[in-house]
Structure formats: structure tokens, C-alpha cells
Short mmCIF file of C-alpha atoms in Angstrom, two decimals:
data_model
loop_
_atom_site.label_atom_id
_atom_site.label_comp_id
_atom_site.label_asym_id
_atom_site.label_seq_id
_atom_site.Cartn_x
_atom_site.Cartn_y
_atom_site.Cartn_z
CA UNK A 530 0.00 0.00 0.00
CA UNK A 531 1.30 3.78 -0.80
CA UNK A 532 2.48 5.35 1.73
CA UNK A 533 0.65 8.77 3.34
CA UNK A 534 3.54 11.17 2.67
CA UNK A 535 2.57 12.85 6.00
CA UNK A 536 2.62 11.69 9.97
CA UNK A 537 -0.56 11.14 11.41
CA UNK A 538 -1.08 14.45 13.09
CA UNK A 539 -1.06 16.54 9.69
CA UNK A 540 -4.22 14.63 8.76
CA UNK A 541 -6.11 15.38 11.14
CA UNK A 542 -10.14 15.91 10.08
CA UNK A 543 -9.34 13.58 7.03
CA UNK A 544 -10.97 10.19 6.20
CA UNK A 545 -8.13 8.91 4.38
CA UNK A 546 -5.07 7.69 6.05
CA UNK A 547 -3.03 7.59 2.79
CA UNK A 548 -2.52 9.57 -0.28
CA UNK A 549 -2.08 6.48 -2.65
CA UNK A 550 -1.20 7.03 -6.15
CA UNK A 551 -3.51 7.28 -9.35
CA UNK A 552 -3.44 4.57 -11.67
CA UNK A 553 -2.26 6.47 -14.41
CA UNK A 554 0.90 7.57 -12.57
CA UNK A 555 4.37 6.58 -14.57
CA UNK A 556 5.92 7.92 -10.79
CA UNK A 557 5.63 6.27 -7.38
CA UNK A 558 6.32 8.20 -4.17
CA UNK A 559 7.28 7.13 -0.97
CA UNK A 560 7.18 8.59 2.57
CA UNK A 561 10.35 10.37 3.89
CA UNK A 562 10.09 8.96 7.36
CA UNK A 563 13.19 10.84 8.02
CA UNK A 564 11.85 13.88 7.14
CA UNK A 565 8.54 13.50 9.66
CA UNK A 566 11.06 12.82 12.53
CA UNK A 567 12.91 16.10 11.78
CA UNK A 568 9.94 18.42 11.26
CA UNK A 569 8.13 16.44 14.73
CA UNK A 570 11.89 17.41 16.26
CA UNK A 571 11.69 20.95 15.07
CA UNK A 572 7.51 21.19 15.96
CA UNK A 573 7.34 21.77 12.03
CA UNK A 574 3.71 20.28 11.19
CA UNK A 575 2.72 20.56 7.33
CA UNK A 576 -1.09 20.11 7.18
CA UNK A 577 -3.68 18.59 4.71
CA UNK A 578 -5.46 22.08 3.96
CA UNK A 579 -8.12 22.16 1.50
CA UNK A 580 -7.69 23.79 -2.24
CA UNK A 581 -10.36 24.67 -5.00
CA UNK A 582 -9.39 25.46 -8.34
CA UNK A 583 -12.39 26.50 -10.72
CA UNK A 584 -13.27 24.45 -13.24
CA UNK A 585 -14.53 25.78 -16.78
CA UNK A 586 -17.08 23.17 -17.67
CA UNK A 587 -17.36 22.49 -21.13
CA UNK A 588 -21.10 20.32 -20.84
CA UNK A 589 -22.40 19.65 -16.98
CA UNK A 590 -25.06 16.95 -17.53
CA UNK A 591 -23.45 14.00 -17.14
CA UNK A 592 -25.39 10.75 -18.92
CA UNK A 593 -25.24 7.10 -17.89
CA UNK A 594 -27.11 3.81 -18.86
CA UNK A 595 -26.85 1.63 -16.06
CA UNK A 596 -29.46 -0.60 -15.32
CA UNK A 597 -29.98 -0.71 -11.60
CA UNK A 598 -29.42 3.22 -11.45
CA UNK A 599 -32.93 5.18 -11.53
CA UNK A 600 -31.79 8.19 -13.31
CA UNK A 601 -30.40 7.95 -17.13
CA UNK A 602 -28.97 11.82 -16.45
CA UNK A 603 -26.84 14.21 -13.11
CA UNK A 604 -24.88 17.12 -12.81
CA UNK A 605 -22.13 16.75 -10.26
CA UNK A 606 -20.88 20.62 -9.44
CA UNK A 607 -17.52 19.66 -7.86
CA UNK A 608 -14.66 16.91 -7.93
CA UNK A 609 -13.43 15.98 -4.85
CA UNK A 610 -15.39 15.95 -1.89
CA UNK A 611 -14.43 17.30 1.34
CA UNK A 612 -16.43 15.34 3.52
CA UNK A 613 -13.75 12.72 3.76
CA UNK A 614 -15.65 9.71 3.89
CA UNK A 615 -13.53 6.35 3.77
CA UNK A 616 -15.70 4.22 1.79
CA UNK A 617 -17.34 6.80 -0.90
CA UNK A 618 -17.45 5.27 -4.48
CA UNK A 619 -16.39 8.59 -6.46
CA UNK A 620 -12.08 8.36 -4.98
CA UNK A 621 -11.33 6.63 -7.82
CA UNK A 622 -12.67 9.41 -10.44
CA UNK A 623 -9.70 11.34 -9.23
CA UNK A 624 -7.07 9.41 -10.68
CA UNK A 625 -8.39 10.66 -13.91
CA UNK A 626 -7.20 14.30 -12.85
CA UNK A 627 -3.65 12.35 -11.95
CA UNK A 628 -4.38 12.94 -8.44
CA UNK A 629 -4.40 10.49 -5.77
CA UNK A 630 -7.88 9.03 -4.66
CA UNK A 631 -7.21 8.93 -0.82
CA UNK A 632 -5.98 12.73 0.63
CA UNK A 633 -5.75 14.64 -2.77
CA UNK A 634 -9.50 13.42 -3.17
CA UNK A 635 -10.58 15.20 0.14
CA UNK A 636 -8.40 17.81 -0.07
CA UNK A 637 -7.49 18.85 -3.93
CA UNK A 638 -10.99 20.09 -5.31
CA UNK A 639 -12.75 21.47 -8.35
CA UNK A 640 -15.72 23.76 -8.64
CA UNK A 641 -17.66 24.27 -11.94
CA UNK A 642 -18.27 27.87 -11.05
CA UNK A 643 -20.13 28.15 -15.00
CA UNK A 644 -22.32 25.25 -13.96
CA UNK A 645 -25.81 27.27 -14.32
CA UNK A 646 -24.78 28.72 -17.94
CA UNK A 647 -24.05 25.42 -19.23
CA UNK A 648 -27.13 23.60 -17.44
CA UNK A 649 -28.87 26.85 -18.88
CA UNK A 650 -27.65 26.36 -22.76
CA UNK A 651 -28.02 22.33 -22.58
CA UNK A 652 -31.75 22.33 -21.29
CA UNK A 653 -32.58 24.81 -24.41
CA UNK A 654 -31.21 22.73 -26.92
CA UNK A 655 -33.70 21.52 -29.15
CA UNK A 656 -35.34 18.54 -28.83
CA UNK A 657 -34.18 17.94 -25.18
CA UNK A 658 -36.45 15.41 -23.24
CA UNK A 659 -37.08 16.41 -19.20
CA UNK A 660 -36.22 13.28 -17.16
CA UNK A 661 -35.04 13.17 -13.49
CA UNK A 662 -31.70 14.95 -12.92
CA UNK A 663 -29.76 13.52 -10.20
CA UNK A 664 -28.04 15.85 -7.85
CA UNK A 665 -25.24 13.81 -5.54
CA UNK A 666 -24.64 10.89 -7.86
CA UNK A 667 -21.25 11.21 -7.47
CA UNK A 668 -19.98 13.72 -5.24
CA UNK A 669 -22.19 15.50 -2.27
CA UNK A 670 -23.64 18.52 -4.29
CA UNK A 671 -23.89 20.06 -0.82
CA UNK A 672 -20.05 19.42 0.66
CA UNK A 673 -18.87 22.32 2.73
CA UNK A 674 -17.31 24.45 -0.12
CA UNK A 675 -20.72 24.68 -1.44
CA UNK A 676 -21.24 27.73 1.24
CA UNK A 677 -19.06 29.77 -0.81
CA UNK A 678 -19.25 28.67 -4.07
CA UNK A 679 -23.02 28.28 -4.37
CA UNK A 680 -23.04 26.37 -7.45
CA UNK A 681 -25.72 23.50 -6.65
CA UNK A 682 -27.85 26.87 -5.44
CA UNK A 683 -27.52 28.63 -8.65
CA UNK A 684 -28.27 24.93 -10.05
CA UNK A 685 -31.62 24.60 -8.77
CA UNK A 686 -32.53 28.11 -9.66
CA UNK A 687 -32.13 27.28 -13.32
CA UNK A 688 -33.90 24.02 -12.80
CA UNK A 689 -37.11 25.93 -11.21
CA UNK A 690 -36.75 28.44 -13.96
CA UNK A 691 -37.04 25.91 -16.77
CA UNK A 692 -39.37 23.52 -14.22
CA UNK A 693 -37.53 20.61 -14.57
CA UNK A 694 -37.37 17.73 -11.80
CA UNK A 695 -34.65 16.78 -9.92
CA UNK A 696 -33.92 14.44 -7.14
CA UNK A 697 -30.99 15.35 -4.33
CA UNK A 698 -28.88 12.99 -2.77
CA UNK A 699 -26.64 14.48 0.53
CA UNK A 700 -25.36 13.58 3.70
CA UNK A 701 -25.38 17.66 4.71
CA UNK A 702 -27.75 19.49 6.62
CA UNK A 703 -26.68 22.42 4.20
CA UNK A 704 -29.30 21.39 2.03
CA UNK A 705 -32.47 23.22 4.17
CA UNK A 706 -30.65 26.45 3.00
CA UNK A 707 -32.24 25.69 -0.35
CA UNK A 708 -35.89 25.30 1.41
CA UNK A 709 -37.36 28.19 -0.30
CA UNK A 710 -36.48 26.69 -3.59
CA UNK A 711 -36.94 23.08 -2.70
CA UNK A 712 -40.46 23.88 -1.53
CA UNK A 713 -41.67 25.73 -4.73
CA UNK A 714 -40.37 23.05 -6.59
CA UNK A 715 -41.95 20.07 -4.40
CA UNK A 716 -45.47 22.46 -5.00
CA UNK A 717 -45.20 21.44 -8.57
CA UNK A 718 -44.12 18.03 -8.06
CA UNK A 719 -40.62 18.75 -9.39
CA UNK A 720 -38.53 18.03 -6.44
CA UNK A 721 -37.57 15.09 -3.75
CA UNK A 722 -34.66 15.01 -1.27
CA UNK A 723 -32.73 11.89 0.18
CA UNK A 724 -30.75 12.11 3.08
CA UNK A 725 -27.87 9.66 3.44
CA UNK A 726 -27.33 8.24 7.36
CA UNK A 727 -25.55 4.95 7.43
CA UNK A 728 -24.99 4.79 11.52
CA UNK A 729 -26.61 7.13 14.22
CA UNK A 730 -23.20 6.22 16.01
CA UNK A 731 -21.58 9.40 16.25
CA UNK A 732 -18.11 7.91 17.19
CA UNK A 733 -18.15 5.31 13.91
CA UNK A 734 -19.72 8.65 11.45
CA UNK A 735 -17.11 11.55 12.69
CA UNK A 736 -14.08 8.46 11.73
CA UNK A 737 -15.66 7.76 8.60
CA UNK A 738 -16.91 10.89 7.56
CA UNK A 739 -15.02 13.21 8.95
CA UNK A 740 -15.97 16.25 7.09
CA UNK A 741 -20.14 15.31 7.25
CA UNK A 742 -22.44 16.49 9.93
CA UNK A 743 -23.44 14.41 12.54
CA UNK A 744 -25.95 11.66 11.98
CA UNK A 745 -28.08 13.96 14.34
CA UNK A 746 -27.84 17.31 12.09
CA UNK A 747 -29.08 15.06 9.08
CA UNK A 748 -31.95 13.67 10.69
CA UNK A 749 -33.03 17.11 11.82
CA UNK A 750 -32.81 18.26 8.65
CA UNK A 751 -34.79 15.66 7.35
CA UNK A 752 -37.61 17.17 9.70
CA UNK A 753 -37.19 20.73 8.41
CA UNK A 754 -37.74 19.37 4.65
CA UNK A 755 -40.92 17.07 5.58
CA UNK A 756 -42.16 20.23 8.06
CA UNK A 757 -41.53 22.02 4.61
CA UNK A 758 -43.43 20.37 2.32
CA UNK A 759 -40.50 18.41 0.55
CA UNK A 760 -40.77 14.91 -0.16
CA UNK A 761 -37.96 13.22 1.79
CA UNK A 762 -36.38 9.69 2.44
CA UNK A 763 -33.76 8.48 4.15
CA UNK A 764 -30.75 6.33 2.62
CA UNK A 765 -28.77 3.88 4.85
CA UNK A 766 -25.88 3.99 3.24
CA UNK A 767 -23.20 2.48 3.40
CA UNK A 768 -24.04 -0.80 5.28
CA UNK A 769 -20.69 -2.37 6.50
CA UNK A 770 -20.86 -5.83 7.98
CA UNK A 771 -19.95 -5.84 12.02
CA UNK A 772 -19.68 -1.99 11.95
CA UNK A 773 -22.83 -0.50 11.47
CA UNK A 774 -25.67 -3.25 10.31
CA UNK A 775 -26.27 -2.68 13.84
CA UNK A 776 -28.22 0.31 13.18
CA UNK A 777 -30.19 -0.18 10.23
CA UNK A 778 -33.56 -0.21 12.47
CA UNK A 779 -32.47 2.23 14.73
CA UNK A 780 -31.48 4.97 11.56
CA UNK A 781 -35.13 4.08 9.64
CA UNK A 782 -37.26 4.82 13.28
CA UNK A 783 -35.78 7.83 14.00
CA UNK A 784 -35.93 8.89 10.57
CA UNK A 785 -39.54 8.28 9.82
CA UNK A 786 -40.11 9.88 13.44
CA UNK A 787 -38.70 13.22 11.74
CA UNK A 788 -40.89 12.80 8.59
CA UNK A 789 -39.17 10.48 6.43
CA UNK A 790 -41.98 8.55 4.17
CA UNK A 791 -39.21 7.06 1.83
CA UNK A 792 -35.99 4.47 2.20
CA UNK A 793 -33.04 2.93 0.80
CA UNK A 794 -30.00 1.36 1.33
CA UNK A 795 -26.59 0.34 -0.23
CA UNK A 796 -24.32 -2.28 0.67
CA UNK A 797 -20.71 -1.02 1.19
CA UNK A 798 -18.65 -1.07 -2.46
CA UNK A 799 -15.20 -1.25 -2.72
CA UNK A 800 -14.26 -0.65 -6.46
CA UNK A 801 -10.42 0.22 -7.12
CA UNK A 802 -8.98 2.02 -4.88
CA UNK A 803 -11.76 2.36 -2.56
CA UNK A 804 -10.20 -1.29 -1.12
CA UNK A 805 -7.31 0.15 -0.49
CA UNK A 806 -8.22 3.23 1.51
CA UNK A 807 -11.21 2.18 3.46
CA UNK A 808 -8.97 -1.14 4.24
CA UNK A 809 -6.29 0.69 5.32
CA UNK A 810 -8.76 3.58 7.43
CA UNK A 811 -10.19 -0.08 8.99
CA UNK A 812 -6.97 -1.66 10.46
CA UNK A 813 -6.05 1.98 12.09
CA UNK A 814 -8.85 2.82 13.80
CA UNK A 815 -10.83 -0.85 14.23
CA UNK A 816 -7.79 -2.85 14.17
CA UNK A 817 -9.38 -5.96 16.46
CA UNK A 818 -12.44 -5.67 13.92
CA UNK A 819 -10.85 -5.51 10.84
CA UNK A 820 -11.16 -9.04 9.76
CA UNK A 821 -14.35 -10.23 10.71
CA UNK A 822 -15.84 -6.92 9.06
CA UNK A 823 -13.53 -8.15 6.00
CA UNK A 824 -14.32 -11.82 6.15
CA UNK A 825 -18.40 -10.62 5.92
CA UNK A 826 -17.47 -8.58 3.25
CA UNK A 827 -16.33 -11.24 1.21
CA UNK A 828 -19.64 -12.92 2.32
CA UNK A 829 -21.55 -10.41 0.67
CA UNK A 830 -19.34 -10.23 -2.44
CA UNK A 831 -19.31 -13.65 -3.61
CA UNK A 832 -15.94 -14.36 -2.12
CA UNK A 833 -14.25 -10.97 -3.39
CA UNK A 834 -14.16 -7.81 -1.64
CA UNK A 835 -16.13 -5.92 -4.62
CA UNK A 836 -18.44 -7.05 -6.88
CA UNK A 837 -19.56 -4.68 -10.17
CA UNK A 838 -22.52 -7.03 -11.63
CA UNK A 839 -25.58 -4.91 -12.40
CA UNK A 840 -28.56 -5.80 -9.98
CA UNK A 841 -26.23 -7.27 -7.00
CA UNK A 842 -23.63 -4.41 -6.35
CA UNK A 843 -25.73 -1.99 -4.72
CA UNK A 844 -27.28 -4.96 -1.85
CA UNK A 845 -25.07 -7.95 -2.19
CA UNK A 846 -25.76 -11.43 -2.51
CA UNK A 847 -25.40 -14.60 -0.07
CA UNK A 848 -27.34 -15.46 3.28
CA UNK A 849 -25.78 -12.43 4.88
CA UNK A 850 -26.64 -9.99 2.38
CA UNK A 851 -29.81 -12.06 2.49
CA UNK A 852 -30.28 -11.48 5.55
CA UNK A 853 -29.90 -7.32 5.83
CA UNK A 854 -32.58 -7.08 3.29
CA UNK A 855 -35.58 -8.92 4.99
CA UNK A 856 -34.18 -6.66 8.53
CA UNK A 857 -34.82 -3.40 5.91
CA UNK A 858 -37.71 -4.76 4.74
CA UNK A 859 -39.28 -5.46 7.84
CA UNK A 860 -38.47 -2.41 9.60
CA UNK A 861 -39.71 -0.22 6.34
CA UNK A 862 -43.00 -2.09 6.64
CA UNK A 863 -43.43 -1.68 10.27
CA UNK A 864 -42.49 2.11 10.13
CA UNK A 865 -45.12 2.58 6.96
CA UNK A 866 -42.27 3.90 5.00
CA UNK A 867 -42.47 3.73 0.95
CA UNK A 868 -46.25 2.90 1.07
CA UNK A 869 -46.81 5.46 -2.28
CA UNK A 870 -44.12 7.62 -4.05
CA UNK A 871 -45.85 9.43 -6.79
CA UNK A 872 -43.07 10.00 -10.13
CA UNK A 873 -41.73 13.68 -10.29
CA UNK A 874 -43.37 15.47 -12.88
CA UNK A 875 -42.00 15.90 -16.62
CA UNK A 876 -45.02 17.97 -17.80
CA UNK A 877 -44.23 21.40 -15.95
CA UNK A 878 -40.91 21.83 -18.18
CA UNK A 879 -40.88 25.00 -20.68
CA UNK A 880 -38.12 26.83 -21.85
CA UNK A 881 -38.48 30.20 -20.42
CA UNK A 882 -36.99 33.41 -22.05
CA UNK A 883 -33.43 34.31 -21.28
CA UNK A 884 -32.60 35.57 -18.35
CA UNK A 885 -29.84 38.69 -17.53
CA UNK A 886 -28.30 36.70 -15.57
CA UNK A 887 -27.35 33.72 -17.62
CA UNK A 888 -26.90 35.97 -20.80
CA UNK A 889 -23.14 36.24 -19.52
CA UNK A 890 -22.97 32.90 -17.96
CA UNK A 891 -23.90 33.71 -14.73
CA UNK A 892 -21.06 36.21 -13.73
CA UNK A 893 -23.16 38.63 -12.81
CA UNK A 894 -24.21 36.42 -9.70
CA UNK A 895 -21.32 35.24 -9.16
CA UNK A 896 -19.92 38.59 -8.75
CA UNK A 897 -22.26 39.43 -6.29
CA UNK A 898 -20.87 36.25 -4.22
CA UNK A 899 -17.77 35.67 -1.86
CA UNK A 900 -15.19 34.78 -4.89
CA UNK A 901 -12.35 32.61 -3.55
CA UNK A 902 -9.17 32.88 -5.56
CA UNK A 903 -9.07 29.98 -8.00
CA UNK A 904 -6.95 27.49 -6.99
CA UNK A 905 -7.15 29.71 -3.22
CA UNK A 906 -6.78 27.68 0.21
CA UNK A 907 -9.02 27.11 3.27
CA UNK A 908 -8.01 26.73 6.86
CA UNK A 909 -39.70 1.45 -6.74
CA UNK A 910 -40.89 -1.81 -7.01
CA UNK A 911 -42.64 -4.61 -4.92
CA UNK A 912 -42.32 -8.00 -4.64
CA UNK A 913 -44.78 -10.84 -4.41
CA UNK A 914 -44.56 -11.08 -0.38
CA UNK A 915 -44.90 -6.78 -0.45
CA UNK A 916 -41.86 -6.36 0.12
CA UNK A 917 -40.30 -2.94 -1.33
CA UNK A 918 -37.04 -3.33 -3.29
CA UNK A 919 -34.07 -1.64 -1.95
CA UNK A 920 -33.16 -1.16 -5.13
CA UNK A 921 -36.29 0.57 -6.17
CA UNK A 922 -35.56 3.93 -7.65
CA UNK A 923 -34.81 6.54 -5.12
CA UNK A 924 -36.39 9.38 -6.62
#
């Protein structure tokens, strides 16, 4: 395994414990141990500090044709994510950039400042069909940089604009800052909100996702959505084997207490170098658990530690995957949750007349925004038995 290029202390508030290299790298770097002793000697510490760099997007809907995916079409706003967490599926899109997917992921980020203009020009093209757009396919549309930068914000108000529907996907409580949109849109049926909570543990969450707010925060802001008219669910996600299965009851009560009417879960992936860094993240801080939760994992995978087939990699297969889905679907049944989710609406979409503010790509409001210095730095189906597929589509 790569080594972290930094002592312990300078990562501090990050998921990853190493900054392993990209796949595409013709260099490999190792750790000057030497040089950790001397700046430790010298109480020299060089931290982990987050950087954004502004990306100029060329198109920003992303397309995909996956089969057990219930959206054909997202916009992701950033790379990078700064929530941290160990296990999230998107490190490995980094190595594309020729950064590393464990600290450079976390810490090395990229905002599509021009993402309205381009959402803008792409939704008036002719002959463009409204479907569900996925916000927080890949990366959390709502990670902490998105205070600043405002992009998903500026997102949504093109969205409303042209009334098309879209479906969120975040672990941040940052989201009910977009209530007065959110609830317009859920009027017209054009808008639906999942909130991700895979433990309500808050010692197992703040190691895993460092960067995320507390299992708490995101079930209180699933109440402020449902108390604002905003269809909202609740994802359990990631399930990992002997760490947090625990909790899959405990995470759907308390959500449908606060409102939630809809659920989901995922089985923990570990594509590429996912393995490596939530592996590594597992032996330092759950060293005595690290291979029973492994050994289940390779229950759940078919004897592997990942598994890519469509219609098994987002729940598993075997007696102990098996097993978590008849505890989900018991507990949704009991709790009343995904008794009816009407589809978001298509018919509301019209291409309204240009607006000022797109006309120059959105500057305007962007101007009128905290601007950080590019590249700157920071301190639904059912089975025969009624059971609801976990798989069903989320939005």
C-alpha cells in the first residue's frame, strides 16, 4: 500500500489515512520517514489544507445507462469531496485528474463555477427530453465548499426556472438552505430530497466521515424538509458488515419519526482504490475488527471484496446480504415507509426566455458572491410477499 507522505497528526479531520497514487501515474512516491522525525523534532507540522481550483465546464449533464441506477442523467458541481468519507465510491474518479484518490480526493478540489450557464444552454437545446436529474450521484452537491461557491444553489434556480425535476442525494444538513427553492419546486411536483445516514453512532460517522455532519444534524434536517413540504427519504448507506448493520432499524425509526416517508440502502462497495483506503482507514482505527468486518465482506461479495454485476452491487448477494434485506424490509414495513411515491413530474418543463443573468454565464451572480481565488486555500418496485425493493428507484 502507498504510503501517506505525512505523519498522522497533519491529517487530522481527514478520512483517508493515505494519499495512494492514481493509476495512471508513470511515478511512485514514498514517505520520507526521516523527514517526519525532523519536522516532529523541530515542531514543524505541514497540514492537509483544502484547495479549489475553478473548473470551466465544457457540458455539466453528465449521462449514464446503467441498469440498476434510476436516473439515465446528473450534474455533479464539484470533484473531490471534502467530507472525507472512507468508503465513498467517487475516490477513484480522481485518478483521472492524476491525483491520488485517498488525501488529494478530500483535499485537492474542483468547482464548476459556469455550472448554471451550461445547465442553462443544454436544457434549451432543441429537442431535449425532461427526465429526473440527479443531484449527488457522485460527489455531495452540498459538501462544505458549497457555502461559498453556491453552485448546486444557482443549479436549482435554473432548474425551477425551466421547471424541470430533480432528485438530491446528501449527507449535509446544508441542504435546508435551499428550502425556499426546494419547496416551490416540491409544490409542482418537481422536487424530492434523500438524506444519506448509514450509523446514528456518532463515534463510527465523525471516523468515517469526517468532514459530514453528525448523523443527528441530518436527521433534523430531514424534519425541516418534511415540516416544509419536501418529499424526503432516508438512505442507509453504506451498510458495512460488524460496523454499522447494527443500526439499520435504529437509523429508519428515528428517521420516519422526523418525517421520512421514503428508504433505501446500499451495501458497502469497494471498487479500485476504494479497497485500499477504506482497508487501510479499517486496520487503524478498528484494528481488532478488521477481519471479521472483511471476512463478511467477502460474504456479501461472492468471495471478493467488490463485486460490479448490475442488480447485486448496490445490496449484495449470499445469506448475509440475504439477511440485511428482509431486517430493511421489515423495519420499512413496520415504520409505513415507501407505502406510495408518486413520479416527479416531466409535464411542468418550458423553456423560459433568457434571463440577464445567464446571458453572460452567470457572472453577474457570481460577482455578487464571496469569490475565492481559483486554486485559493481554506483553513420502486414490490415483490410478491410486499416487500419494497431496496433497489427501487430513489427518486
Amino acid at each position: 500500500m502507498a504510503s501517506s507522505f505525512a505523519p498522522p497528526p497533519s491529517r487530522k479531520g481527514r478520512g483517508a489515512t493515505a494519499n495512494l497514487e492514481s493509476r495512471y501515474s508513470e511515478f511512485r512516491r514514498e514517505s520520507d520517514e526521516t523527514r517526519h522525525e525532523s519536522d516532529a523534532a523541530q515542531e514543524c507540522e505541514v497540514k492537509f489544507v483544502t484547495q479549489v481550483a475553478l473548473e470551466n465546464a465544457r457540458t455539466i449533464i453528465s449521462r449514464n445507462q446503467s441498469p440498476d441506477i434510476p436516473f439515465d442523467r446528473s450534474i455533479n458541481p464539484y470533484r473531490g469531496c471534502e467530507h472525507g468519507c472512507t468508503y465513498c465510491f467517487a475516490r477513484p474518479t480522481h485518478a483521472y485528474l492524476g491525483l491520488s484518490p485517498g488525501l488529494d480526493f478530500e483535499t485537492r478540489l474542483y468547482a464548476k463555477h459556469n455550472a448554471a450557464e451550461r445547465l442553462d444552454a443544454e436544457l434549451r437545446k432543441r429537442g431535449y427530453q425532461p427526465a429526473l436529474l440527479a443531484l449527488g450521484a457522485n460527489t455531495d452537491p452540498y459538501q462544505p465548499i458549497e457555502r461559498e461557491y453556491r453552485i448546486t444553489r444557482s443549479v436549482l434556480e435554473v432548474l425551477e426556472r425551466f421547471g424541470h425535476p430533480v432528485g438530491i442525494t446528501t449527507k449535509s444538513a446544508l441542504v435546508t438552505r435551499d428550502i425556499d427553492i426546494l419547496s416551490r419546486m416540491a409544490q409542482r411536483g418537481l422536487a424530492r430530497v434523500f438524506i444519506s445516514v448509514g450509523t446514528l453512532d456518532a463515534d463510527i460517522a465523525r471516523k468515517m466521515e469526517p468532514r459530514a455532519n453528525t448523523p443527528s444534524r441530518r436527521i433534523e434536517a430531514i424534519r425541516k424538509l418534511t415540516e416544509a413540504g419536501i418529499p424526503t427519504g432516508v438512505i442507509v448507506a453504506p451498510i458495512v458488515p460488524a460496523l454499522t448493520d447494527f443500526d439499520i432499524e435504529r437509523v429508519l425509526t428515528t428517521a420516519a419519526e422526523a418525517g421520512a416517508t421514503y428508504a433505501a440502502y446500499v451495501m458497502l462497495r469497494l471498487p479500485r482504490e476504494v479497497h485500499d483506503v477504506f482497508v487501510d482507514w479499517l486496520e487503524v482505527h478498528y484494528p481488532m475488527r478488521a477481519r471479521h468486518v472483511m471476512s463478511l465482506i467477502e460474504q456479501v461479495r461472492d468471495g471478493k471484496h467488490n463485486s460490479s454485476e448490475f442488480g447485486t452491487r448496490m445490496r449484495g448477494a449470499g445469506l448475509h446480504a440475504e439477511l440485511i434485506r428482509q431486517r430493511f424490509h421489515l423495519a420499512a414495513r413496520k415504520l409505513g415507509l415507501n407505502q406510495a411515491r408518486p413520479p416527479l413530474r416531466n409535464d411542468q418543463f418550458k423553456v423560459p426566455e433568457p434571463a440577464a443573468s445567464t446571458v453572460d454565464g452567470g457572472r453577474s451572480a457570481m460577482n455578487s458572491r464571496r469569490q475565492p481565488a481559483p486554486a485559493g486555500q481554506r483553513q420502486g418496485q414490490t415483490d410478491a410477499a410486499g416487500n419494497v425493493d431496496p433497489q427501487m428507484p430513489l427518486f
